[in-house]
Structures are given as C-alpha cells and as structure tokens.
PDB file of C-alpha atoms in Angstrom:
ATOM      1  CA  MET X 275     122.799  68.109  80.548  1.00 69.00           C
ATOM      2  CA  ASN X 276     124.167  72.548  80.200  1.00 91.00           C
ATOM      3  CA  THR X 277     121.891  73.464  83.686  1.00 94.00           C
ATOM      4  CA  GLU X 278     121.277  76.494  81.591  1.00 94.00           C
ATOM      5  CA  ILE X 279     119.198  74.442  79.511  1.00 96.00           C
ATOM      6  CA  LEU X 280     117.624  72.434  82.558  1.00 95.00           C
ATOM      7  CA  GLY X 281     116.928  75.321  83.927  1.00 96.00           C
ATOM      8  CA  LEU X 282     115.117  76.364  80.814  1.00 95.00           C
ATOM      9  CA  ILE X 283     112.967  73.321  80.823  1.00 96.00           C
ATOM     10  CA  ALA X 284     112.559  73.788  84.305  1.00 95.00           C
ATOM     11  CA  GLY X 285     110.755  76.870  84.346  1.00 95.00           C
ATOM     12  CA  GLY X 286     109.395  75.626  81.265  1.00 94.00           C
ATOM     13  CA  LEU X 287     107.252  73.343  83.398  1.00 94.00           C
ATOM     14  CA  THR X 288     106.283  75.302  86.559  1.00 94.00           C
ATOM     15  CA  SER X 289     105.239  77.888  84.380  1.00 93.00           C
ATOM     16  CA  ILE X 290     102.296  75.922  82.343  1.00 92.00           C
ATOM     17  CA  ALA X 291     101.830  74.564  85.578  1.00 90.00           C
ATOM     18  CA  SER X 292     100.982  77.972  87.120  1.00 88.00           C
ATOM     19  CA  MET X 293      98.478  78.716  83.477  1.00 91.00           C
ATOM     20  CA  PRO X 294      95.728  76.770  84.355  1.00 89.00           C
ATOM     21  CA  GLN X 295      94.663  78.842  87.280  1.00 89.00           C
ATOM     22  CA  LEU X 296      94.514  82.369  85.685  1.00 91.00           C
ATOM     23  CA  ILE X 297      92.076  80.744  82.794  1.00 92.00           C
ATOM     24  CA  LYS X 298      89.737  79.472  84.993  1.00 89.00           C
ATOM     25  CA  VAL X 299      89.465  82.226  87.466  1.00 90.00           C
ATOM     26  CA  ILE X 300      89.595  84.543  83.528  1.00 92.00           C
ATOM     27  CA  LYS X 301      86.587  82.124  82.318  1.00 93.00           C
ATOM     28  CA  ASN X 302      84.738  81.673  85.289  1.00 89.00           C
ATOM     29  CA  LYS X 303      85.327  85.057  87.153  1.00 91.00           C
ATOM     30  CA  ASN X 304      84.827  84.321  90.554  1.00 87.00           C
ATOM     31  CA  VAL X 305      87.994  84.443  92.814  1.00 86.00           C
ATOM     32  CA  GLU X 306      86.679  83.300  95.612  1.00 83.00           C
ATOM     33  CA  ASP X 307      89.762  80.898  96.027  1.00 79.00           C
ATOM     34  CA  LEU X 308      92.263  83.125  96.187  1.00 84.00           C
ATOM     35  CA  SER X 309      94.134  85.404  98.893  1.00 89.00           C
ATOM     36  CA  TRP X 310      94.875  88.817  97.617  1.00 91.00           C
ATOM     37  CA  LEU X 311      97.530  88.187 101.113  1.00 92.00           C
ATOM     38  CA  MET X 312      99.032  85.065  99.873  1.00 91.00           C
ATOM     39  CA  LEU X 313      99.328  86.583  95.839  1.00 92.00           C
ATOM     40  CA  LEU X 314     101.254  89.358  97.759  1.00 95.00           C
ATOM     41  CA  ILE X 315     102.760  87.282  99.485  1.00 95.00           C
ATOM     42  CA  LEU X 316     103.727  85.093  96.156  1.00 94.00           C
ATOM     43  CA  VAL X 317     104.043  88.376  93.848  1.00 96.00           C
ATOM     44  CA  THR X 318     106.551  89.591  96.084  1.00 97.00           C
ATOM     45  CA  GLY X 319     109.107  86.856  96.231  1.00 96.00           C
ATOM     46  CA  LEU X 320     108.943  85.893  92.785  1.00 96.00           C
ATOM     47  CA  SER X 321     109.951  89.457  92.205  1.00 97.00           C
ATOM     48  CA  LEU X 322     112.797  88.796  94.513  1.00 97.00           C
ATOM     49  CA  TRP X 323     113.428  85.987  93.126  1.00 97.00           C
ATOM     50  CA  VAL X 324     113.848  87.925  89.694  1.00 97.00           C
ATOM     51  CA  TRP X 325     116.481  89.990  91.680  1.00 97.00           C
ATOM     52  CA  TYR X 326     118.729  86.977  92.545  1.00 97.00           C
ATOM     53  CA  GLY X 327     118.514  85.877  89.453  1.00 97.00           C
ATOM     54  CA  ILE X 328     120.094  89.232  87.969  1.00 97.00           C
ATOM     55  CA  GLN X 329     122.991  89.357  90.698  1.00 96.00           C
ATOM     56  CA  GLN X 330     123.458  85.532  90.393  1.00 95.00           C
ATOM     57  CA  ASP X 331     123.536  86.499  86.090  1.00 96.00           C
ATOM     58  CA  GLU X 332     120.875  83.667  85.800  1.00 96.00           C
ATOM     59  CA  LEU X 333     118.726  83.534  82.540  1.00 96.00           C
ATOM     60  CA  PRO X 334     116.584  80.813  83.997  1.00 96.00           C
ATOM     61  CA  ILE X 335     115.318  82.404  87.188  1.00 97.00           C
ATOM     62  CA  ILE X 336     115.162  85.953  85.624  1.00 97.00           C
ATOM     63  CA  LEU X 337     112.714  84.086  83.228  1.00 97.00           C
ATOM     64  CA  SER X 338     110.791  81.727  84.621  1.00 96.00           C
ATOM     65  CA  ASN X 339     110.021  84.575  87.546  1.00 96.00           C
ATOM     66  CA  SER X 340     109.735  87.012  84.742  1.00 97.00           C
ATOM     67  CA  PHE X 341     106.923  85.278  83.676  1.00 96.00           C
ATOM     68  CA  ALA X 342     104.956  83.610  87.562  1.00 95.00           C
ATOM     69  CA  VAL X 343     105.294  88.046  88.307  1.00 96.00           C
ATOM     70  CA  ILE X 344     102.923  88.614  85.302  1.00 96.00           C
ATOM     71  CA  VAL X 345     100.569  85.486  86.274  1.00 95.00           C
ATOM     72  CA  ASN X 346     100.427  86.381  89.635  1.00 94.00           C
ATOM     73  CA  LEU X 347      99.925  90.061  89.011  1.00 96.00           C
ATOM     74  CA  ALA X 348      96.939  89.503  86.493  1.00 95.00           C
ATOM     75  CA  LEU X 349      95.390  87.012  89.149  1.00 93.00           C
ATOM     76  CA  LEU X 350      96.002  90.087  91.291  1.00 94.00           C
ATOM     77  CA  VAL X 351      93.930  92.224  89.020  1.00 95.00           C
ATOM     78  CA  CYS X 352      91.319  90.067  88.160  1.00 94.00           C
ATOM     79  CA  TYR X 353      90.731  89.471  92.303  1.00 93.00           C
ATOM     80  CA  PHE X 354      90.469  93.556  92.536  1.00 94.00           C
ATOM     81  CA  ILE X 355      87.932  92.852  89.247  1.00 94.00           C
ATOM     82  CA  TYR X 356      86.005  90.619  90.260  1.00 93.00           C
ATOM     83  CA  LYS X 357      85.837  90.660  94.100  1.00 89.00           C
ATOM     84  CA  ASP X 358      81.800  92.034  94.382  1.00 83.00           C
ATOM     85  CA  LYS X 359      80.489  89.834  91.235  1.00 69.00           C
TER      86      LYS X 359
ATOM     87  CA  MET B 279     122.202  92.366 100.475  1.00 69.00           C
ATOM     88  CA  ASN B 280     123.911  89.298 100.334  1.00 91.00           C
ATOM     89  CA  THR B 281     122.926  87.138  97.064  1.00 94.00           C
ATOM     90  CA  GLU B 282     122.092  84.082  99.287  1.00 94.00           C
ATOM     91  CA  ILE B 283     120.271  85.863 101.675  1.00 96.00           C
ATOM     92  CA  LEU B 284     118.394  87.633  99.306  1.00 95.00           C
ATOM     93  CA  GLY B 285     117.381  84.402  97.895  1.00 96.00           C
ATOM     94  CA  LEU B 286     117.024  82.575 101.787  1.00 95.00           C
ATOM     95  CA  ILE B 287     114.537  85.381 101.768  1.00 96.00           C
ATOM     96  CA  ALA B 288     112.221  84.677  98.407  1.00 95.00           C
ATOM     97  CA  GLY B 289     112.170  81.135  98.980  1.00 95.00           C
ATOM     98  CA  GLY B 290     110.647  82.214 102.436  1.00 94.00           C
ATOM     99  CA  LEU B 291     108.074  83.860 101.078  1.00 94.00           C
ATOM    100  CA  THR B 292     107.092  82.246  97.910  1.00 94.00           C
ATOM    101  CA  SER B 293     106.808  78.917 100.252  1.00 93.00           C
ATOM    102  CA  ILE B 294     105.099  80.688 102.382  1.00 92.00           C
ATOM    103  CA  ALA B 295     102.541  82.341  99.910  1.00 90.00           C
ATOM    104  CA  SER B 296     102.164  78.348  99.024  1.00 88.00           C
ATOM    105  CA  MET B 297     100.773  76.447 101.818  1.00 91.00           C
ATOM    106  CA  PRO B 298      97.505  78.038 102.470  1.00 89.00           C
ATOM    107  CA  GLN B 299      95.985  75.342  99.168  1.00 89.00           C
ATOM    108  CA  LEU B 300      96.988  72.755 101.073  1.00 91.00           C
ATOM    109  CA  ILE B 301      96.007  74.008 104.488  1.00 92.00           C
ATOM    110  CA  LYS B 302      92.899  74.246 102.707  1.00 89.00           C
ATOM    111  CA  VAL B 303      92.498  71.064 100.809  1.00 90.00           C
ATOM    112  CA  ILE B 304      93.251  69.473 104.350  1.00 92.00           C
ATOM    113  CA  LYS B 305      91.200  70.663 105.851  1.00 93.00           C
ATOM    114  CA  ASN B 306      88.045  70.506 103.681  1.00 89.00           C
ATOM    115  CA  LYS B 307      89.321  67.071 101.998  1.00 91.00           C
ATOM    116  CA  ASN B 308      88.065  68.726  99.237  1.00 86.00           C
ATOM    117  CA  VAL B 309      90.306  68.126  95.476  1.00 86.00           C
ATOM    118  CA  GLU B 310      88.274  69.530  92.848  1.00 83.00           C
ATOM    119  CA  ASP B 311      90.488  72.560  92.505  1.00 79.00           C
ATOM    120  CA  LEU B 312      93.986  70.733  91.526  1.00 84.00           C
ATOM    121  CA  SER B 313      94.161  69.033  88.071  1.00 89.00           C
ATOM    122  CA  TRP B 314      96.550  66.137  89.232  1.00 91.00           C
ATOM    123  CA  LEU B 315      98.232  66.539  85.728  1.00 92.00           C
ATOM    124  CA  MET B 316      99.452  69.270  86.619  1.00 91.00           C
ATOM    125  CA  LEU B 317     100.721  69.027  89.672  1.00 92.00           C
ATOM    126  CA  LEU B 318     102.383  66.160  87.978  1.00 95.00           C
ATOM    127  CA  ILE B 319     104.061  68.770  85.715  1.00 95.00           C
ATOM    128  CA  LEU B 320     104.908  71.214  88.138  1.00 94.00           C
ATOM    129  CA  VAL B 321     106.241  67.899  90.941  1.00 96.00           C
ATOM    130  CA  THR B 322     108.343  67.564  87.388  1.00 97.00           C
ATOM    131  CA  GLY B 323     109.633  71.331  87.080  1.00 96.00           C
ATOM    132  CA  LEU B 324     110.769  71.665  90.787  1.00 96.00           C
ATOM    133  CA  SER B 325     112.073  68.648  90.810  1.00 97.00           C
ATOM    134  CA  LEU B 326     113.921  69.849  88.161  1.00 97.00           C
ATOM    135  CA  TRP B 327     114.675  73.225  89.746  1.00 97.00           C
ATOM    136  CA  VAL B 328     116.257  70.952  92.344  1.00 97.00           C
ATOM    137  CA  TRP B 329     118.511  69.803  90.042  1.00 97.00           C
ATOM    138  CA  TYR B 330     119.895  72.633  88.615  1.00 97.00           C
ATOM    139  CA  GLY B 331     119.846  73.812  92.191  1.00 97.00           C
ATOM    140  CA  ILE B 332     122.614  71.129  93.222  1.00 97.00           C
ATOM    141  CA  GLN B 333     124.659  71.977  89.808  1.00 96.00           C
ATOM    142  CA  GLN B 334     124.975  75.093  90.558  1.00 95.00           C
ATOM    143  CA  ASP B 335     125.823  75.096  94.056  1.00 96.00           C
ATOM    144  CA  GLU B 336     122.896  77.026  94.862  1.00 96.00           C
ATOM    145  CA  LEU B 337     121.745  76.668  98.431  1.00 97.00           C
ATOM    146  CA  PRO B 338     118.471  78.791  97.670  1.00 96.00           C
ATOM    147  CA  ILE B 339     117.224  77.052  95.148  1.00 97.00           C
ATOM    148  CA  ILE B 340     117.648  73.493  96.552  1.00 97.00           C
ATOM    149  CA  LEU B 341     116.454  74.609 100.045  1.00 97.00           C
ATOM    150  CA  SER B 342     113.213  76.081  98.282  1.00 96.00           C
ATOM    151  CA  ASN B 343     112.008  73.995  95.297  1.00 96.00           C
ATOM    152  CA  SER B 344     112.471  71.169  97.562  1.00 97.00           C
ATOM    153  CA  PHE B 345     110.345  71.901 100.161  1.00 96.00           C
ATOM    154  CA  ALA B 346     107.549  73.432  97.200  1.00 95.00           C
ATOM    155  CA  VAL B 347     108.448  69.107  96.008  1.00 96.00           C
ATOM    156  CA  ILE B 348     107.342  67.978  99.034  1.00 96.00           C
ATOM    157  CA  VAL B 349     103.836  70.422  99.835  1.00 95.00           C
ATOM    158  CA  ASN B 350     102.641  69.225  95.907  1.00 94.00           C
ATOM    159  CA  LEU B 351     103.257  65.906  96.268  1.00 96.00           C
ATOM    160  CA  ALA B 352     101.062  65.839  99.219  1.00 95.00           C
ATOM    161  CA  LEU B 353      99.141  67.875  97.523  1.00 94.00           C
ATOM    162  CA  LEU B 354      98.896  64.743  95.301  1.00 94.00           C
ATOM    163  CA  VAL B 355      98.345  62.286  98.266  1.00 95.00           C
ATOM    164  CA  CYS B 356      95.657  64.439  98.546  1.00 94.00           C
ATOM    165  CA  TYR B 357      94.220  64.655  95.219  1.00 93.00           C
ATOM    166  CA  PHE B 358      93.916  60.999  95.062  1.00 94.00           C
ATOM    167  CA  ILE B 359      93.054  60.184  98.857  1.00 94.00           C
ATOM    168  CA  TYR B 360      90.246  62.393  98.133  1.00 93.00           C
ATOM    169  CA  LYS B 361      89.351  62.655  94.700  1.00 89.00           C
ATOM    170  CA  ASP B 362      86.553  59.825  95.276  1.00 83.00           C
ATOM    171  CA  LYS B 363      85.041  61.496  98.709  1.00 69.00           C
TER     172      LYS B 363
END
C-alpha cells in the first residue's frame, strides 16, 4: 500500500477517535474529567509532532496532528469556560 | 534540532498525556466514560501508525504509537473487566 495513503487512513481513524470527548464536553458543559495540565502537555507534544512532520515533509503526520492540536485546544478552551460551572 | 530527537520528545509528551486516563480507570474501576467502539477505532488507527512508522523506518513513530497501542489495549481490557461493576 502507498505509505502516504496508509498514514492518511491511520490519521483519519485516530482523529475520529478523538471527537467523542470534545462532543461530550460541549454537550454536557462538564469538564471535571479533564486535566488542564495534561491537555497542555498533549497540545505541546502534538505541536512538536506537527513540527516533526514539517521537517520530515510528511503530509499525514502534519494533517492528523494539526487536527489533534485544534481538538485539544478546543478542549482546553472549554475547560476554562466551564470549570466553575 | 535532530529530527529523531524532536520526534522522541514529541512522542514522550503525547505518551505521558495518555497515562492519567489509564491510571484513573484502574484506580476507580469505573469505565462509564469509555466507549469500546472508540477504543477499537483508536487501537486500529494507532496500529496503522506503527505500520506506517515501520514502512518509513521512523523510530519515534514506531515507539510512541506502540506505547499508545499498549495503553489503549489495556483500557479496552479494563472496559470488559469493569463494565458490569
């Protein structure tokens, strides 16, 4: 199989799997299961993966980790909006 | 920065960020926040990332995704052990 297509399928699956948590948090406005520290570590790690993908010129890594950065930044924003509710 | 070191740091951070959920599930024996379908999609996607890493001969991708496969398989096992409790 073409490696880029393999990476895009892999990235698609791991991206789909990250959505339910965001949907649940937005729906329930409940962030007690989230840790801002872990989200910050995760966003930092994912951003470094994007940088890695750019250095290696690998589109699947850039796309899937950029998507994950957006999802987890959204979770972080939800955390600070909903934490006192 | 050496790209392999960048990838290893990125993988280390995203791996650290995955641990609290597993620790929490093992500690509380509570899996009501987990979805077996999402875990299955995630494990499938992560396994494809390992395959991608092997094809591209990239150690950071192989290591971090193998670790993530183990963590999420452990969550899946916990799900089926604790789901009726």
